[in-house]
């Protein structure tokens, strides 16, 4: 029998039955005084019966009076709640010793500390619930010892766990302070053990954390003098602890043989009891406790029973979460395996409600506490079921498998490859662990004939080997070591390392194959590992027809999400920009020639010139060899000008010296040897180029640039700064890189990992959405159709992308290209064809698609001049021009027309998509050169990825609206 000391006032409540919770809530609302609730032990007994049912190896002696106590104190003196149980034995005579309840000194009862000043008005003060001590904990203590053995065997120093104090109370100033349901009160009765300890989270790596957690968690279960003195110290230095009641049951010495013999028996049973799913008594989608809200109200889900609580109820229902997000009544129960993937992933709601340190603690207990651990008997490795020792080896090794779920796995002990049975490897874990059976050749269900440490590898792995230049013909057998060295069977010398080349690493990342755990040189990788960010990948595949803007979007993403371009990339880009610039110049020169010829033709004199003068190029070459060393004299050929008959002079004619240079340049460009000029001679030619650019004929041509089909619009951006850009010391800005055509030389394949940064908006609501997303990792993969091969067969490589972003240029409808048979093909039709092959590719069966309709800015410019009907697919486009907008000529109709045209094209694509898939195509309108536009579109993609998840009520309404609209 325990009392609570709180300003001396102890109020005894009359005996209550099951409705105690509700009654006391009402009561406390009326009078916020100290309250003592006592409860009859019947329900307790029932509860025990469930928890230690026939499957459990331990049930408490039924005759023992159970004795437990929990104290609540609210430091503001508002009210307090205490509950205590004494069970009277009514059964037959007891045959064994009855443990005695020890008297307790009231002064020694600690009170829960005040939760630091946070404005958690909604939360009720709750103390750390007390957990049952049961046999399973003994088992875990056992396992901890095993683990220590592992560590000492692997000369890793086990850390002495910081036994953090678990007592923690959340204080609110609401006066609704009692527990609601009888079952909640019940849970406190269950507890006769110690409070769960939560280790101080440390950054010193997963192993250490595991270790800490283990020792912290298993400490209480074997009362030893060590533990007790440790506890005493703790309570002196830190927050107050709850009274520890010695367990009424004594256990056999865990080191003794008979325990070991029985170990396999424990494997048979589930370590922790299972609980049924909770049922919501309120309306669908409402909070399980207050029955308010709907499915869009943000809620926290209990990882055991699935009950969902709104932010007002979450702390009342879940207390201080010693085992993570579980109802107080679910503590000590096994989690629902469905939720395993969410362990340790904090929800937006908690992020919002709790300070970061709290969250860290809760999340680490959620991941590491024994009750939430995966039961070893649900794990099979190479066909053999694991026992606890093996599970510990596996989890405690330096590179443990991530995301361990119940199921069947294969493990290549030689190289550490690890994967789900019948699937490609998903991770490379520590090698040489003695777990599970022998690997079978068909473990990963490969059908390539290539063997890796006796396992037939998958096609992805063969692609990887090919990218590393390892020949796979003739069904070779390889031995691979943990560091990637490989031998062909029967040979003595290693042939090389698999993951050496950057290209291989890119391919590996695109194919979702594992890399060996980083030792690590790459800083990015290191931070990613330490943040545990390697998990939770959503892959976005960006693909589109030639020049649709995929690389622009890729580069925008790179600039947007915090990656600047590396030095190497900048160098590569510089080279590319400079070569492009020569091409633009070349196009101008060709244009000039054309315009000149047109004029001459008009005058009927073009033939004359060709016959009477040596070609410009010859003259230039002669001139330049003569004047070698002196630099080039631009005006040195005045005499040759006389060769030009006076009549041929036109706006588009150039001085012969420049003409010579221009011909030479054109020849070089045609030979494709641009990099050579860029590298060797650009400064030498710089004055000449400057002259060229300023030349009247070139300027006149430039003014007619719209007529030069081959000159891309971005050329303007670069041409006007030609001299600056061609200088050796030129360094491209982000903007230059963005505008430049092309990305890198890696065959149209590029990949980047990112997360969406949190925006700095003051509005907390938005921030929490951002925060939710900022924890997820995304990978954007851009691939050019050129590298997809015939019938897009390499799309196979991308089978695990979450979404396909298909990019279409809105301006393609009136543009044509010449195919290899010389036929003119409409680019929109070509784009449509590619779209069809991607959508119908078996790899993308049931995948979400987001259609990025790009270059809206350009559409606005051309829509008035060029009707959509130029593309045969859009033959039925007859927009009704709304004349009420057309009052006066100053009204710019283009945006409205462009919007309508976009809408029409979007619907065309949507129908096409639907005809293949019976599903909905998402569409996003983009101007690739505008950052915000790309940002919005990629955020739209992430929302689509999240769409299925019911607990994401926040969807950018605008983008949905625009999608809905375009589907109408
Ligand atoms: N005005 C305008 N230009 C754009 C837009 N998006 C892309 N471009 C330009 O269109 C050209 C082609 O874009 P890229 O991003 O290189 O296209 P791509 O899909 O990579 O095509 P490939 O060159 O075949 O690899 C580039 O010059 C871009 O600068 C846009 O929204 N507006
Ligand atoms: Ca490009």
PDB file of N, CA, C and O and ligand atoms in Angstrom, residues 544-553 712-714 738-742 782 784 786 854-858 926-929, ligand 1:
ATOM      1  N   UNK A 544      12.769  11.491 -71.265  1.00  0.00           N
ATOM      2  CA  UNK A 544      12.000  12.263 -72.227  1.00  0.00           C
ATOM      3  C   UNK A 544      12.688  12.244 -73.575  1.00  0.00           C
ATOM      4  O   UNK A 544      13.855  11.873 -73.679  1.00  0.00           O
ATOM      5  N   UNK A 545      11.954  12.653 -74.565  1.00  0.00           N
ATOM      6  CA  UNK A 545      12.496  12.670 -75.917  1.00  0.00           C
ATOM      7  C   UNK A 545      13.636  13.686 -75.998  1.00  0.00           C
ATOM      8  O   UNK A 545      13.755  14.579 -75.162  1.00  0.00           O
ATOM      9  N   UNK A 546      14.448  13.520 -77.035  1.00  0.00           N
ATOM     10  CA  UNK A 546      15.539  14.432 -77.338  1.00  0.00           C
ATOM     11  C   UNK A 546      15.162  15.892 -77.109  1.00  0.00           C
ATOM     12  O   UNK A 546      14.128  16.350 -77.581  1.00  0.00           O
ATOM     13  N   UNK A 547      15.990  16.586 -76.368  1.00  0.00           N
ATOM     14  CA  UNK A 547      15.826  18.039 -76.158  1.00  0.00           C
ATOM     15  C   UNK A 547      14.520  18.425 -75.458  1.00  0.00           C
ATOM     16  O   UNK A 547      14.063  19.565 -75.585  1.00  0.00           O
ATOM     17  N   UNK A 548      13.937  17.486 -74.781  1.00  0.00           N
ATOM     18  CA  UNK A 548      12.701  17.840 -74.092  1.00  0.00           C
ATOM     19  C   UNK A 548      12.990  18.627 -72.820  1.00  0.00           C
ATOM     20  O   UNK A 548      12.098  19.258 -72.265  1.00  0.00           O
ATOM     21  N   UNK A 549      14.237  18.576 -72.369  1.00  0.00           N
ATOM     22  CA  UNK A 549      14.592  19.375 -71.197  1.00  0.00           C
ATOM     23  C   UNK A 549      14.939  18.560 -69.965  1.00  0.00           C
ATOM     24  O   UNK A 549      15.008  19.105 -68.869  1.00  0.00           O
ATOM     25  N   UNK A 550      15.178  17.263 -70.142  1.00  0.00           N
ATOM     26  CA  UNK A 550      15.460  16.439 -68.961  1.00  0.00           C
ATOM     27  C   UNK A 550      16.740  16.874 -68.270  1.00  0.00           C
ATOM     28  O   UNK A 550      16.800  16.915 -67.044  1.00  0.00           O
ATOM     29  N   UNK A 551      17.750  17.221 -69.052  1.00  0.00           N
ATOM     30  CA  UNK A 551      18.984  17.584 -68.359  1.00  0.00           C
ATOM     31  C   UNK A 551      18.838  18.938 -67.684  1.00  0.00           C
ATOM     32  O   UNK A 551      19.411  19.165 -66.626  1.00  0.00           O
ATOM     33  N   UNK A 552      18.056  19.804 -68.245  1.00  0.00           N
ATOM     34  CA  UNK A 552      17.811  21.088 -67.587  1.00  0.00           C
ATOM     35  C   UNK A 552      17.134  20.867 -66.234  1.00  0.00           C
ATOM     36  O   UNK A 552      17.520  21.458 -65.227  1.00  0.00           O
ATOM     37  N   UNK A 553      16.157  19.993 -66.228  1.00  0.00           N
ATOM     38  CA  UNK A 553      15.441  19.722 -64.981  1.00  0.00           C
ATOM     39  C   UNK A 553      16.366  19.049 -63.968  1.00  0.00           C
ATOM     40  O   UNK A 553      16.367  19.375 -62.785  1.00  0.00           O
ATOM     41  N   UNK A 712      19.975  26.958 -81.132  1.00  0.00           N
ATOM     42  CA  UNK A 712      19.031  26.891 -80.006  1.00  0.00           C
ATOM     43  C   UNK A 712      18.887  28.260 -79.347  1.00  0.00           C
ATOM     44  O   UNK A 712      19.762  29.109 -79.473  1.00  0.00           O
ATOM     45  N   UNK A 713      17.802  28.437 -78.688  1.00  0.00           N
ATOM     46  CA  UNK A 713      17.554  29.724 -78.065  1.00  0.00           C
ATOM     47  C   UNK A 713      18.605  30.109 -77.038  1.00  0.00           C
ATOM     48  O   UNK A 713      18.956  31.260 -76.896  1.00  0.00           O
ATOM     49  N   UNK A 714      19.079  29.111 -76.327  1.00  0.00           N
ATOM     50  CA  UNK A 714      20.066  29.448 -75.298  1.00  0.00           C
ATOM     51  C   UNK A 714      21.338  30.020 -75.896  1.00  0.00           C
ATOM     52  O   UNK A 714      22.145  30.620 -75.188  1.00  0.00           O
ATOM     53  N   UNK A 738      23.309  25.727 -66.033  1.00  0.00           N
ATOM     54  CA  UNK A 738      21.899  25.406 -66.252  1.00  0.00           C
ATOM     55  C   UNK A 738      21.504  25.619 -67.714  1.00  0.00           C
ATOM     56  O   UNK A 738      20.802  24.808 -68.304  1.00  0.00           O
ATOM     57  N   UNK A 739      21.976  26.711 -68.274  1.00  0.00           N
ATOM     58  CA  UNK A 739      21.601  27.051 -69.640  1.00  0.00           C
ATOM     59  C   UNK A 739      22.354  26.221 -70.666  1.00  0.00           C
ATOM     60  O   UNK A 739      21.918  26.089 -71.801  1.00  0.00           O
ATOM     61  N   UNK A 740      23.473  25.693 -70.245  1.00  0.00           N
ATOM     62  CA  UNK A 740      24.273  24.927 -71.198  1.00  0.00           C
ATOM     63  C   UNK A 740      23.518  23.683 -71.622  1.00  0.00           C
ATOM     64  O   UNK A 740      22.781  23.092 -70.835  1.00  0.00           O
ATOM     65  N   UNK A 741      23.734  23.284 -72.837  1.00  0.00           N
ATOM     66  CA  UNK A 741      23.072  22.061 -73.294  1.00  0.00           C
ATOM     67  C   UNK A 741      23.879  20.864 -72.825  1.00  0.00           C
ATOM     68  O   UNK A 741      25.095  20.845 -72.940  1.00  0.00           O
ATOM     69  N   UNK A 742      23.180  19.877 -72.354  1.00  0.00           N
ATOM     70  CA  UNK A 742      23.851  18.638 -71.966  1.00  0.00           C
ATOM     71  C   UNK A 742      24.280  18.635 -70.516  1.00  0.00           C
ATOM     72  O   UNK A 742      24.342  19.675 -69.870  1.00  0.00           O
ATOM     73  N   UNK A 782      18.402  10.487 -64.320  1.00  0.00           N
ATOM     74  CA  UNK A 782      18.031  10.984 -65.630  1.00  0.00           C
ATOM     75  C   UNK A 782      18.640  10.059 -66.664  1.00  0.00           C
ATOM     76  O   UNK A 782      19.821   9.712 -66.588  1.00  0.00           O
ATOM     77  N   UNK A 784      18.793   9.243 -70.912  1.00  0.00           N
ATOM     78  CA  UNK A 784      18.444   9.696 -72.258  1.00  0.00           C
ATOM     79  C   UNK A 784      17.970   8.493 -73.065  1.00  0.00           C
ATOM     80  O   UNK A 784      18.551   7.412 -72.945  1.00  0.00           O
ATOM     81  N   UNK A 786      18.486   7.684 -75.874  1.00  0.00           N
ATOM     82  CA  UNK A 786      19.592   7.162 -76.668  1.00  0.00           C
ATOM     83  C   UNK A 786      20.238   5.959 -75.972  1.00  0.00           C
ATOM     84  O   UNK A 786      20.639   4.994 -76.619  1.00  0.00           O
ATOM     85  N   UNK A 854       7.041  20.637 -70.471  1.00  0.00           N
ATOM     86  CA  UNK A 854       8.104  21.615 -70.280  1.00  0.00           C
ATOM     87  C   UNK A 854       8.090  22.708 -71.362  1.00  0.00           C
ATOM     88  O   UNK A 854       7.442  22.559 -72.392  1.00  0.00           O
ATOM     89  N   UNK A 855       8.814  23.745 -71.074  1.00  0.00           N
ATOM     90  CA  UNK A 855       9.024  24.881 -71.990  1.00  0.00           C
ATOM     91  C   UNK A 855       7.739  25.678 -72.216  1.00  0.00           C
ATOM     92  O   UNK A 855       7.435  26.087 -73.331  1.00  0.00           O
ATOM     93  N   UNK A 856       7.038  25.892 -71.147  1.00  0.00           N
ATOM     94  CA  UNK A 856       5.799  26.671 -71.256  1.00  0.00           C
ATOM     95  C   UNK A 856       6.090  28.094 -71.722  1.00  0.00           C
ATOM     96  O   UNK A 856       5.307  28.693 -72.455  1.00  0.00           O
ATOM     97  N   UNK A 857       7.218  28.630 -71.304  1.00  0.00           N
ATOM     98  CA  UNK A 857       7.577  29.989 -71.728  1.00  0.00           C
ATOM     99  C   UNK A 857       7.646  30.082 -73.257  1.00  0.00           C
ATOM    100  O   UNK A 857       7.179  31.047 -73.851  1.00  0.00           O
ATOM    101  N   UNK A 858       8.199  29.050 -73.854  1.00  0.00           N
ATOM    102  CA  UNK A 858       8.330  29.071 -75.313  1.00  0.00           C
ATOM    103  C   UNK A 858       6.981  28.862 -76.000  1.00  0.00           C
ATOM    104  O   UNK A 858       6.728  29.423 -77.062  1.00  0.00           O
ATOM    105  N   UNK A 926       5.531  23.009 -66.602  1.00  0.00           N
ATOM    106  CA  UNK A 926       6.847  23.427 -66.129  1.00  0.00           C
ATOM    107  C   UNK A 926       7.536  24.348 -67.128  1.00  0.00           C
ATOM    108  O   UNK A 926       7.350  24.229 -68.337  1.00  0.00           O
ATOM    109  N   UNK A 927       8.291  25.268 -66.591  1.00  0.00           N
ATOM    110  CA  UNK A 927       9.266  25.977 -67.410  1.00  0.00           C
ATOM    111  C   UNK A 927      10.619  25.634 -66.821  1.00  0.00           C
ATOM    112  O   UNK A 927      10.983  26.115 -65.747  1.00  0.00           O
ATOM    113  N   UNK A 928      11.313  24.767 -67.510  1.00  0.00           N
ATOM    114  CA  UNK A 928      12.540  24.200 -66.959  1.00  0.00           C
ATOM    115  C   UNK A 928      13.585  25.215 -66.551  1.00  0.00           C
ATOM    116  O   UNK A 928      14.374  24.972 -65.644  1.00  0.00           O
ATOM    117  N   UNK A 929      13.571  26.361 -67.196  1.00  0.00           N
ATOM    118  CA  UNK A 929      14.593  27.339 -66.863  1.00  0.00           C
ATOM    119  C   UNK A 929      14.233  28.133 -65.608  1.00  0.00           C
ATOM    120  O   UNK A 929      15.045  28.901 -65.105  1.00  0.00           O
TER     121      UNK A 929
HETATM  122  N1  LIG B   1      13.063  28.487 -72.947  1.00  0.00           N
HETATM  123  C1  LIG B   1      13.187  27.310 -72.381  1.00  0.00           C
HETATM  124  N2  LIG B   1      14.186  26.503 -72.736  1.00  0.00           N
HETATM  125  C2  LIG B   1      14.297  25.322 -72.167  1.00  0.00           C
HETATM  126  C3  LIG B   1      13.399  24.883 -71.187  1.00  0.00           C
HETATM  127  N3  LIG B   1      13.780  23.655 -70.775  1.00  0.00           N
HETATM  128  C4  LIG B   1      14.859  23.344 -71.481  1.00  0.00           C
HETATM  129  N4  LIG B   1      15.200  24.330 -72.322  1.00  0.00           N
HETATM  130  C5  LIG B   1      16.269  24.347 -73.262  1.00  0.00           C
HETATM  131  O1  LIG B   1      16.033  23.340 -74.197  1.00  0.00           O
HETATM  132  C6  LIG B   1      17.256  22.760 -74.618  1.00  0.00           C
HETATM  133  C7  LIG B   1      17.188  21.273 -74.444  1.00  0.00           C
HETATM  134  O2  LIG B   1      17.093  21.024 -73.097  1.00  0.00           O
HETATM  135  P1  LIG B   1      17.915  19.874 -72.402  1.00  0.00           P
HETATM  136  O3  LIG B   1      17.617  19.950 -70.958  1.00  0.00           O
HETATM  137  O4  LIG B   1      19.334  19.892 -72.801  1.00  0.00           O
HETATM  138  O5  LIG B   1      17.194  18.662 -73.046  1.00  0.00           O
HETATM  139  P2  LIG B   1      17.478  17.118 -72.902  1.00  0.00           P
HETATM  140  O6  LIG B   1      16.208  16.464 -72.603  1.00  0.00           O
HETATM  141  O7  LIG B   1      18.614  16.912 -72.024  1.00  0.00           O
HETATM  142  O8  LIG B   1      17.848  16.700 -74.365  1.00  0.00           O
HETATM  143  P3  LIG B   1      19.180  16.075 -74.962  1.00  0.00           P
HETATM  144  O9  LIG B   1      19.985  17.255 -75.415  1.00  0.00           O
HETATM  145  O10 LIG B   1      18.665  15.271 -76.058  1.00  0.00           O
HETATM  146  O11 LIG B   1      19.881  15.358 -73.903  1.00  0.00           O
HETATM  147  C8  LIG B   1      18.328  23.418 -73.801  1.00  0.00           C
HETATM  148  O12 LIG B   1      18.907  24.399 -74.567  1.00  0.00           O
HETATM  149  C9  LIG B   1      17.598  24.036 -72.651  1.00  0.00           C
HETATM  150  O13 LIG B   1      18.223  25.176 -72.182  1.00  0.00           O
HETATM  151  C10 LIG B   1      12.345  25.768 -70.821  1.00  0.00           C
HETATM  152  O14 LIG B   1      11.496  25.472 -69.967  1.00  0.00           O
HETATM  153  N5  LIG B   1      12.286  26.952 -71.450  1.00  0.00           N
END
